[in-house]
Coordinates of N, CA, C and O in Angstrom, one line a residue:
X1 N 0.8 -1.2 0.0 CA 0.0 0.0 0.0 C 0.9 1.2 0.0 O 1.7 1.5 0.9
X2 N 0.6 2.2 -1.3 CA 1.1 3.6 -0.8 C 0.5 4.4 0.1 O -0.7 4.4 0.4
X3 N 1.5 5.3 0.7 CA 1.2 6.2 1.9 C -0.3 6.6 2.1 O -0.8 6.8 3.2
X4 N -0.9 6.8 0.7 CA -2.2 7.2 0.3 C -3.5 6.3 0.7 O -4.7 6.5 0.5
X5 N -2.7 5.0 1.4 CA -4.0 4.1 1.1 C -4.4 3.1 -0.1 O -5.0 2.0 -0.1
X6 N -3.4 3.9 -1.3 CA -3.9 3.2 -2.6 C -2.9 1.7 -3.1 O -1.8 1.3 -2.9
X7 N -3.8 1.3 -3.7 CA -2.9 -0.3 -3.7 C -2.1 0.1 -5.0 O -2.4 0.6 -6.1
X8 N -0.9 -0.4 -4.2 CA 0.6 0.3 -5.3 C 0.4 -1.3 -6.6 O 0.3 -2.4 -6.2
X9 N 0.4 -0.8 -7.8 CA 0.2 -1.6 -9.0 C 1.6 -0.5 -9.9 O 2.0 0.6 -9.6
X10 N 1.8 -1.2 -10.7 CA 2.7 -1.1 -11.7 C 2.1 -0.1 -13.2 O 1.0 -0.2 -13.7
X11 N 3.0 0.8 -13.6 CA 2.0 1.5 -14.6 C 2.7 1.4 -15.8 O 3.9 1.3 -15.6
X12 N 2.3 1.4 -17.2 CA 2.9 1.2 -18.5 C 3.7 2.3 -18.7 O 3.8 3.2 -17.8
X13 N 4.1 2.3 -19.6 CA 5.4 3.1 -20.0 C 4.4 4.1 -20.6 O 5.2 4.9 -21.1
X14 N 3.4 4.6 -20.8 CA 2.6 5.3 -21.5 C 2.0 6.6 -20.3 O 1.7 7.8 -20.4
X15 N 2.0 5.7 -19.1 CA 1.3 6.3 -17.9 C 2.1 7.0 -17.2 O 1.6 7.6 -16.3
X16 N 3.8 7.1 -17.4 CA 4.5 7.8 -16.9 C 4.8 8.8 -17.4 O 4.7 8.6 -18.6
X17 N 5.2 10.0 -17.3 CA 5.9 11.2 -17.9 C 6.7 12.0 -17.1 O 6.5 12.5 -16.0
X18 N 7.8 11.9 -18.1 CA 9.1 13.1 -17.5 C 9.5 14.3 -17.8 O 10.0 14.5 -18.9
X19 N 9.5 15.1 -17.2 CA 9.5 16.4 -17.6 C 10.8 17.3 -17.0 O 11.1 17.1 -15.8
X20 N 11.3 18.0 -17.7 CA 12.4 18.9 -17.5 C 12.0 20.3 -16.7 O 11.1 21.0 -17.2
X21 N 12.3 20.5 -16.0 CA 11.8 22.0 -15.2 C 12.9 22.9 -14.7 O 14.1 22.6 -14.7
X22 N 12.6 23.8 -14.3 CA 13.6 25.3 -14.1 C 13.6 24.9 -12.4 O 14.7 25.0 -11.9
X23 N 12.5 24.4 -11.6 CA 12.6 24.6 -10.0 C 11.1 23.6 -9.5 O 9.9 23.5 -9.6
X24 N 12.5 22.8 -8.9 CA 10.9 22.1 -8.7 C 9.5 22.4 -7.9 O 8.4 21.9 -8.1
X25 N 10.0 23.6 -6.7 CA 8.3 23.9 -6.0 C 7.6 25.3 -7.2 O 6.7 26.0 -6.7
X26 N 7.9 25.4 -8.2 CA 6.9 26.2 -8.6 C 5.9 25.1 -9.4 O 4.7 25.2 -9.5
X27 N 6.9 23.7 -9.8 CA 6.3 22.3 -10.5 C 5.1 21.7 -9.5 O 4.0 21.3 -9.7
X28 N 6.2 22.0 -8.1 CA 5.3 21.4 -6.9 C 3.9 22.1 -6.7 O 3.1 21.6 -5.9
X29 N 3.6 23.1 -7.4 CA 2.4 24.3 -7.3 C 1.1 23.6 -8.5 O -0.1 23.5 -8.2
X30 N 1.8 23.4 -9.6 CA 1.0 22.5 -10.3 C 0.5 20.9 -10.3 O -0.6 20.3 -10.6
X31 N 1.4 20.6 -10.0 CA 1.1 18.8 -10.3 C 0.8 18.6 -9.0 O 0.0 17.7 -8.8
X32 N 1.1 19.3 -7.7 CA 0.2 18.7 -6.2 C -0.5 19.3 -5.7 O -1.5 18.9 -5.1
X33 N -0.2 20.7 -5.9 CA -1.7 21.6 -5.2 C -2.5 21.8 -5.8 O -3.6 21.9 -5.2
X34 N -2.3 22.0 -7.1 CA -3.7 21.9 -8.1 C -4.0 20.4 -8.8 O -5.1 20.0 -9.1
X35 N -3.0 19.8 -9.0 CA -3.5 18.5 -9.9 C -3.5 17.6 -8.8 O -3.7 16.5 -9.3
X36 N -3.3 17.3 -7.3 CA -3.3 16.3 -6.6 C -2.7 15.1 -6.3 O -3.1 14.1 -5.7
X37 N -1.2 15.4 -7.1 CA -0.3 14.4 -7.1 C 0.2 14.4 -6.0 O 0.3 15.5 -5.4
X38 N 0.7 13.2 -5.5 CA 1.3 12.7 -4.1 C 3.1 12.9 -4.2 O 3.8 12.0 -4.8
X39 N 3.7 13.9 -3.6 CA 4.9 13.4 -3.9 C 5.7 12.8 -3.3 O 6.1 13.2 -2.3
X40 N 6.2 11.7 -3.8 CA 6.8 10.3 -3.1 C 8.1 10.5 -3.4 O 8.6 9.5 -2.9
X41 N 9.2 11.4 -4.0 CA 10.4 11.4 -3.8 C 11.0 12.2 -4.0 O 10.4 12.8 -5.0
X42 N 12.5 13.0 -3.5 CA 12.8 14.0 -3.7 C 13.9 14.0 -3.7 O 14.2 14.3 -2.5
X43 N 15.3 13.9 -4.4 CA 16.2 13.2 -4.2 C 17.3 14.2 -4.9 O 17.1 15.4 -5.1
X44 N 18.6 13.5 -5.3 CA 19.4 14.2 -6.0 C 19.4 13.7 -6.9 O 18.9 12.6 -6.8
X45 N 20.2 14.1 -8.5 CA 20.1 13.3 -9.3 C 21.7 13.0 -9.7 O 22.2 14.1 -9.4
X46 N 22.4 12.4 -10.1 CA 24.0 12.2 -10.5 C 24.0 12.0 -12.0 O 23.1 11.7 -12.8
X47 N 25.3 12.4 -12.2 CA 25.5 11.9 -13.9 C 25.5 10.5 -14.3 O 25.2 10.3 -15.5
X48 N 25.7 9.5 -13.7 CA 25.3 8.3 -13.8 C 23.9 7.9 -13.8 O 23.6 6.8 -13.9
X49 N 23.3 8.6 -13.8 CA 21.6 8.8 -13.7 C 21.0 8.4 -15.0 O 21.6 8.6 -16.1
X50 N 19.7 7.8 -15.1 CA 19.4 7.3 -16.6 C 18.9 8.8 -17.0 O 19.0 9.1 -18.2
X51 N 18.4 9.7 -16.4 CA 17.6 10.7 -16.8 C 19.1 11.8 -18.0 O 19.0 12.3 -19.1
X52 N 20.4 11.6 -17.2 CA 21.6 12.1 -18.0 C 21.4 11.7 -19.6 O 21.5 12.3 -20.7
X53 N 21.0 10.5 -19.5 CA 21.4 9.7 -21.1 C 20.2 9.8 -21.7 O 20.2 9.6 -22.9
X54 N 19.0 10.1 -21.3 CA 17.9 10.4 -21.8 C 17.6 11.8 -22.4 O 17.0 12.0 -23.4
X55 N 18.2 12.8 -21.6 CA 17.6 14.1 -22.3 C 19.0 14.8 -22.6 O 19.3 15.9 -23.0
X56 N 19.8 13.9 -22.3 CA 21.4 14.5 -22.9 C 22.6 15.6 -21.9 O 23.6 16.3 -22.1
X57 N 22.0 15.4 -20.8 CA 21.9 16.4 -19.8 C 24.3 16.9 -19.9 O 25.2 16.1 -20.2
X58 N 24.5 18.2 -19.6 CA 26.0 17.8 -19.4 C 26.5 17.4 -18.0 O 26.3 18.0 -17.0
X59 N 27.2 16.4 -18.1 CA 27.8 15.8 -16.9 C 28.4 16.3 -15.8 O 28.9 15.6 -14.9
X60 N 28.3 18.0 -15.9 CA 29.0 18.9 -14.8 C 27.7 19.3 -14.2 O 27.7 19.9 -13.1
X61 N 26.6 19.1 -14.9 CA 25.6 20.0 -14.1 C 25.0 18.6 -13.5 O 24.8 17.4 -13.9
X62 N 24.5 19.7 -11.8 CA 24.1 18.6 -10.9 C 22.6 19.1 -10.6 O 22.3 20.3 -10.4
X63 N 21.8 18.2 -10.7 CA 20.1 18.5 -10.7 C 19.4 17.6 -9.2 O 20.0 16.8 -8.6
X64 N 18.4 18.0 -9.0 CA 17.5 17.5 -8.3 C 16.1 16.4 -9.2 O 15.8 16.7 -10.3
X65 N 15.7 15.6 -8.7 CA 14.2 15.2 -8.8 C 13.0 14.7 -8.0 O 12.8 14.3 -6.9
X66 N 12.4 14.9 -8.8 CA 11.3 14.1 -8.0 C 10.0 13.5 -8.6 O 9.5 13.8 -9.6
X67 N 9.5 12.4 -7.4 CA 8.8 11.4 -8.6 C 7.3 11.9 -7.8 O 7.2 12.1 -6.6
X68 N 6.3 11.9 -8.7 CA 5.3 12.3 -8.0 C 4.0 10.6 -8.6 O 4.2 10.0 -9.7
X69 N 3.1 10.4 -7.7 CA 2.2 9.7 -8.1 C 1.1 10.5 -7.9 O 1.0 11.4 -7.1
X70 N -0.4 9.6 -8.9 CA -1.3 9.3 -8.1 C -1.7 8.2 -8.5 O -1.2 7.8 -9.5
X71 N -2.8 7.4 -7.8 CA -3.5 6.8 -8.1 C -5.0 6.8 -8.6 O -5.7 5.8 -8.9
X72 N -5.3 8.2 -8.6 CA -6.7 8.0 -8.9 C -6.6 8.6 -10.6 O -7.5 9.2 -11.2
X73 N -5.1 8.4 -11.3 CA -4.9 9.1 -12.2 C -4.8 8.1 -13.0 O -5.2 8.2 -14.1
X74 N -4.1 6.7 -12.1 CA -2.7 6.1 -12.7 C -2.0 6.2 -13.5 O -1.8 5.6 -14.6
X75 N -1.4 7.3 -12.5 CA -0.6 8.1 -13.1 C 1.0 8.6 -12.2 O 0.9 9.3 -11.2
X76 N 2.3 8.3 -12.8 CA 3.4 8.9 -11.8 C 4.3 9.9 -13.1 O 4.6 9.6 -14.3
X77 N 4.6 10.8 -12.5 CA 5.0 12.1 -12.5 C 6.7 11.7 -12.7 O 7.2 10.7 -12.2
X78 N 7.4 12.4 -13.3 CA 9.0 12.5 -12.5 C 9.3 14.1 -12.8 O 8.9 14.5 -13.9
X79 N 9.7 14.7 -12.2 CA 10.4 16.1 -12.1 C 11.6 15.8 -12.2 O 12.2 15.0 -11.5
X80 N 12.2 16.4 -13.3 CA 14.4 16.7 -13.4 C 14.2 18.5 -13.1 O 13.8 19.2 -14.0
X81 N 14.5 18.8 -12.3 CA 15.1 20.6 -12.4 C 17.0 20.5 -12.7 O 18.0 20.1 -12.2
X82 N 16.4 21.2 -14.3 CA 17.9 21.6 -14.5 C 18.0 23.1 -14.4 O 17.0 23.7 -14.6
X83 N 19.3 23.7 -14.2 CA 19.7 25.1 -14.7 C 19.0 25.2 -16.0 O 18.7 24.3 -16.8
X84 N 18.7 26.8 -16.0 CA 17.8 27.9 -16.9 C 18.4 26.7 -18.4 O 17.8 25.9 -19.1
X85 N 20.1 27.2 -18.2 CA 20.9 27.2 -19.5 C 20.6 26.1 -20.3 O 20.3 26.1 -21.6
X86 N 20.6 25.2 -19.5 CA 20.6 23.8 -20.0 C 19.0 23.2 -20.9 O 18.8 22.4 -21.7
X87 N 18.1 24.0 -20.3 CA 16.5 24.1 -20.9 C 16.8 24.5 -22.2 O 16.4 23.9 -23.2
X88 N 17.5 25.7 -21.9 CA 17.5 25.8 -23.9 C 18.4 25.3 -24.9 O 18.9 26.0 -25.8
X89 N 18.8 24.0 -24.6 CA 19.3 23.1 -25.2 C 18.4 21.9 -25.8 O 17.4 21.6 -25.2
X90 N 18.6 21.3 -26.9 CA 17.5 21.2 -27.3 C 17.3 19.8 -26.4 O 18.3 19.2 -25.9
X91 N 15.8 19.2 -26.4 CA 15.8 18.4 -25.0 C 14.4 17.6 -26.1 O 14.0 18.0 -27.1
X92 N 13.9 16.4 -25.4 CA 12.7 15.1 -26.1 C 11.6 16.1 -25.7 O 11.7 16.7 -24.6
X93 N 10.9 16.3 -26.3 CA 9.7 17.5 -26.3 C 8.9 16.8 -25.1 O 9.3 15.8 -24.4
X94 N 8.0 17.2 -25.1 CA 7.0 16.0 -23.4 C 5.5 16.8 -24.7 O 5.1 17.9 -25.2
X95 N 5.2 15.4 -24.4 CA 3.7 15.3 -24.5 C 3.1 15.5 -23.8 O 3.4 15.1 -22.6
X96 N 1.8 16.0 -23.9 CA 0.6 16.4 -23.1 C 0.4 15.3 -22.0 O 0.2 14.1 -22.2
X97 N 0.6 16.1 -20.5 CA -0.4 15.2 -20.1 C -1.6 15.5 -19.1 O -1.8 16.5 -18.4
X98 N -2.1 14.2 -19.4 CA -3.4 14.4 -19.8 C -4.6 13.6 -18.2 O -5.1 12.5 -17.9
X99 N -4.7 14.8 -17.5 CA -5.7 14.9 -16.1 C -6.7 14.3 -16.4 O -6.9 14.1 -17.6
X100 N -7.8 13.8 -15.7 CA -8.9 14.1 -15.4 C -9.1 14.6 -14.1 O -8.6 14.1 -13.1
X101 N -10.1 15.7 -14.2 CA -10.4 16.8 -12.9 C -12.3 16.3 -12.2 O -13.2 15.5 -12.5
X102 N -12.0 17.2 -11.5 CA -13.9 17.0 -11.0 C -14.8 18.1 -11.6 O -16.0 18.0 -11.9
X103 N -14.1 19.2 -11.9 CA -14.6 20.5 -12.5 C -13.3 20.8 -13.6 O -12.2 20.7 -13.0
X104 N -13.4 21.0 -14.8 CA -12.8 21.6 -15.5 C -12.8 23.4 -15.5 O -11.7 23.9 -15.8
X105 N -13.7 24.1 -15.3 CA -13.6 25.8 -15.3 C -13.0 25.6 -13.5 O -12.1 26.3 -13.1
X106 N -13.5 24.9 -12.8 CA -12.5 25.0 -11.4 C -11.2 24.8 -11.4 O -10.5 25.2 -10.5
X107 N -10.7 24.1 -12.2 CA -9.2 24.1 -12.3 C -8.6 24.9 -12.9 O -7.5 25.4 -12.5
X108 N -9.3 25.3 -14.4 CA -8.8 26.5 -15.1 C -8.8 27.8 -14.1 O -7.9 28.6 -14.3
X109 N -9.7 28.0 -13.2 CA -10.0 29.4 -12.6 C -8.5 29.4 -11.7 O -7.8 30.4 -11.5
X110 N -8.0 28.2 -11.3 CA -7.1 28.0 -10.1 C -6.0 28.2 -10.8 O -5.3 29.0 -10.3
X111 N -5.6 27.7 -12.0 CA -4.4 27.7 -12.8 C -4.5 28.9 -13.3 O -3.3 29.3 -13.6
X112 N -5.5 29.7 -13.6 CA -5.3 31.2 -14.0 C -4.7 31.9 -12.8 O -3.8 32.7 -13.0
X113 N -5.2 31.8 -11.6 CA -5.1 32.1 -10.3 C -3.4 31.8 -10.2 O -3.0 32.2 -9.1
X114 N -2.6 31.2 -10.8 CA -1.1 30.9 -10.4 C -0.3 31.5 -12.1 O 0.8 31.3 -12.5
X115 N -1.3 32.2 -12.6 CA 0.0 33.0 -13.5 C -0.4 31.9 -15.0 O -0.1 32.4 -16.2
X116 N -0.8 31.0 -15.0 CA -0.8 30.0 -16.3 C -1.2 30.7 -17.4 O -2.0 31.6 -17.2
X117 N -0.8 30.4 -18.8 CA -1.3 29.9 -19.6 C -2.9 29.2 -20.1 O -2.6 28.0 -20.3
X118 N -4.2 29.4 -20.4 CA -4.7 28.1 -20.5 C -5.4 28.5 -21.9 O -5.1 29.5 -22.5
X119 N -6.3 27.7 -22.3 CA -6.8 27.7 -23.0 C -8.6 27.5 -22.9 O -8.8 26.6 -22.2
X120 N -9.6 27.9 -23.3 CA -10.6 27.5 -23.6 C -11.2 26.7 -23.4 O -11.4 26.1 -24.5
X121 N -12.2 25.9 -22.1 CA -12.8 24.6 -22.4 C -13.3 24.5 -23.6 O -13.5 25.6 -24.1
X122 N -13.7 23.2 -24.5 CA -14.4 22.9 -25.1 C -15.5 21.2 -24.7 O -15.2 20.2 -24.0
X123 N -16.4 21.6 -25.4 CA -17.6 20.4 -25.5 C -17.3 19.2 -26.3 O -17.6 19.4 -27.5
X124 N -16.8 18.1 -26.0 CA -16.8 16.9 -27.1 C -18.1 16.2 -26.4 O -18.5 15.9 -25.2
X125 N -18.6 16.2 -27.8 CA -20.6 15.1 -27.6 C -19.5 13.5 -27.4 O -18.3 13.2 -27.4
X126 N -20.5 12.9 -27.1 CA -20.3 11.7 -26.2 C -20.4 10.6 -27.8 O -21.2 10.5 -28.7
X127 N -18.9 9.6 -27.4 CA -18.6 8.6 -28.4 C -19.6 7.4 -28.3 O -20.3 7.2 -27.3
X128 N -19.7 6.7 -29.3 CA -20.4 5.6 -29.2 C -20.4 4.8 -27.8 O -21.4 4.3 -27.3
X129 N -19.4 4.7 -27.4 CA -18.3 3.7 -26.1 C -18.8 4.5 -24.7 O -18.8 3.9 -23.6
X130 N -19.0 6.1 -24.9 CA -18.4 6.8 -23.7 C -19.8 8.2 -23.2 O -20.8 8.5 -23.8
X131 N -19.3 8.8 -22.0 CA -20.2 9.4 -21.7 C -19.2 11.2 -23.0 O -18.2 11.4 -23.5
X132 N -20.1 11.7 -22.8 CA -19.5 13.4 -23.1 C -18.6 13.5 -22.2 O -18.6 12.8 -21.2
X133 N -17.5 14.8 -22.6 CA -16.6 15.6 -21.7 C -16.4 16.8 -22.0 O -16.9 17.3 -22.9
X134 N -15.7 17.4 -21.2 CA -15.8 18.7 -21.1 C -14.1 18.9 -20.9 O -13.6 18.5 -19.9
X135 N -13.5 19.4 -21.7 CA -12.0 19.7 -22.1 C -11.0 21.0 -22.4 O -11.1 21.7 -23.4
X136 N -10.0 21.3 -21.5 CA -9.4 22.2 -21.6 C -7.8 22.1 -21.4 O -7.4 21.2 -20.6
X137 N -7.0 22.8 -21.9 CA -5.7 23.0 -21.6 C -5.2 24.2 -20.8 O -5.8 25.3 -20.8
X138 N -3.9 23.9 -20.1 CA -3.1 25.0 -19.7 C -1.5 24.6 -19.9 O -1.2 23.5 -20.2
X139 N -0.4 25.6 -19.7 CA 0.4 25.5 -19.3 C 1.4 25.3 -18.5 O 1.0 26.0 -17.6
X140 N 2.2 24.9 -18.2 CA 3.0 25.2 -16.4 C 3.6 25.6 -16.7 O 3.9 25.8 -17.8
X141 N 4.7 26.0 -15.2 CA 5.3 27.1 -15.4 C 6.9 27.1 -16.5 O 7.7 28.1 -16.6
X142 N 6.9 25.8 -17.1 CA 7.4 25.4 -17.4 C 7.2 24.9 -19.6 O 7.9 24.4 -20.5
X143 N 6.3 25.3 -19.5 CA 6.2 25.8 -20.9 C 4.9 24.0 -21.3 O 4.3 23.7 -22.3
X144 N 5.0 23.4 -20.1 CA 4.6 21.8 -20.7 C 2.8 22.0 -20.7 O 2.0 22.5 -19.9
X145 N 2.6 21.4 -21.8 CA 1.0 21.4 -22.2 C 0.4 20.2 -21.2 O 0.9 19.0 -21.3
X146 N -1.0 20.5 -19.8 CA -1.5 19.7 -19.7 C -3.0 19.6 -20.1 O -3.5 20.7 -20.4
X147 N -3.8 18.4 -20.2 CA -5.1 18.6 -20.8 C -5.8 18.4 -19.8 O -5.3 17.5 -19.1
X148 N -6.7 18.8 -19.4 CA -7.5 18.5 -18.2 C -9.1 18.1 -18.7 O -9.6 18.7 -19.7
X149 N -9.7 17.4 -18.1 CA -11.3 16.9 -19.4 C -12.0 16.3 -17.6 O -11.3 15.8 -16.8
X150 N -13.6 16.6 -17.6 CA -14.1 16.2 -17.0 C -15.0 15.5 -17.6 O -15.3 16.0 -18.7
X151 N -15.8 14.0 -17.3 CA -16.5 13.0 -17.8 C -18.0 14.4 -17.5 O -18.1 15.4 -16.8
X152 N -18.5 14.1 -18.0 CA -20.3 14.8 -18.0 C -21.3 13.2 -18.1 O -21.1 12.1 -18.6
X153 N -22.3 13.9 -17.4 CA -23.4 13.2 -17.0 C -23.9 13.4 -18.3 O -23.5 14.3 -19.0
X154 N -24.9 12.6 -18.7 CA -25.8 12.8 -19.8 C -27.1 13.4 -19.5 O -27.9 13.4 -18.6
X155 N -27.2 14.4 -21.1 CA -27.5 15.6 -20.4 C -27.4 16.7 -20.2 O -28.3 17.5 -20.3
X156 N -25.9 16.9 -19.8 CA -25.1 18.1 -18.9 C -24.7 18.7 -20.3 O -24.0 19.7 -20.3

């Protein structure tokens, strides 16, 4: 069991995302106080590190991380804070990722409320398979696109 109560299971390589950041508590502002991720580690990171050989990092600069979960996402997080310099080198782009919230305009109001970027809810009518949602993006502070979509009642 994680700290949370939730039964710790294994997640695909699809359910994970890593992301490059300038500091990790402005990250810590988005993905736990607004998005509800649990953060489970906080560590240092070394040049022997896989995250070095992954985004190409240079071997003199020394970074922090941290891994964040949740479970009601299944979903875990990893934060790298590198120096400013090293960001604008070119780095594996990150794909969206992609929330579900309880209120979509409540999250957007909150993430406007911290300086973000966002964009527009929109209405997708409901797929053969599925109920309707209700869908929007923002930014962090960090330039990374998340999508946030609330399921809708039928109806709504």
């Amino acid at each position: 069991m994680s700290a949370a109560g939730y039964p710790e299971r294994p997640l695909p390589w699809f359910q994970r995302a890593c992301l490059l950041v300038r500091a990790l508590e402005p990250a810590f502002e988005v993905y736990r106080d607004l998005l509800g991720f649990e953060v489970a580690h906080v560590g240092e990171d070394g040049p022997d590190a896989y995250s070095y050989e992954i985004f190409r990092l240079p071997r003199d600069v020394s970074t922090r991380f941290a891994t964040l979960s949740s479970a009601a996402q299944l979903r875990t997080l990893a934060l790298i804070e590198v120096p400013g310099e090293v960001l604008r080198a070119p780095s594996i782009p990150a794909a969206a990722t992609v929330i579900q919230v309880d209120s979509v305009a409540a999250t957007l109001e909150r993430a406007r409320g911290l300086g973000l970027a966002c964009c527009e809810p929109r209405h997708h009518p409901a797929p053969p398979n599925g109920p309707a949602r209700s869908e929007a993006a923002f930014y962090d502070h960090d330039g990374h696109p998340v999508v946030i979509y609330a399921l809708l009642e039928p109806g709504s």
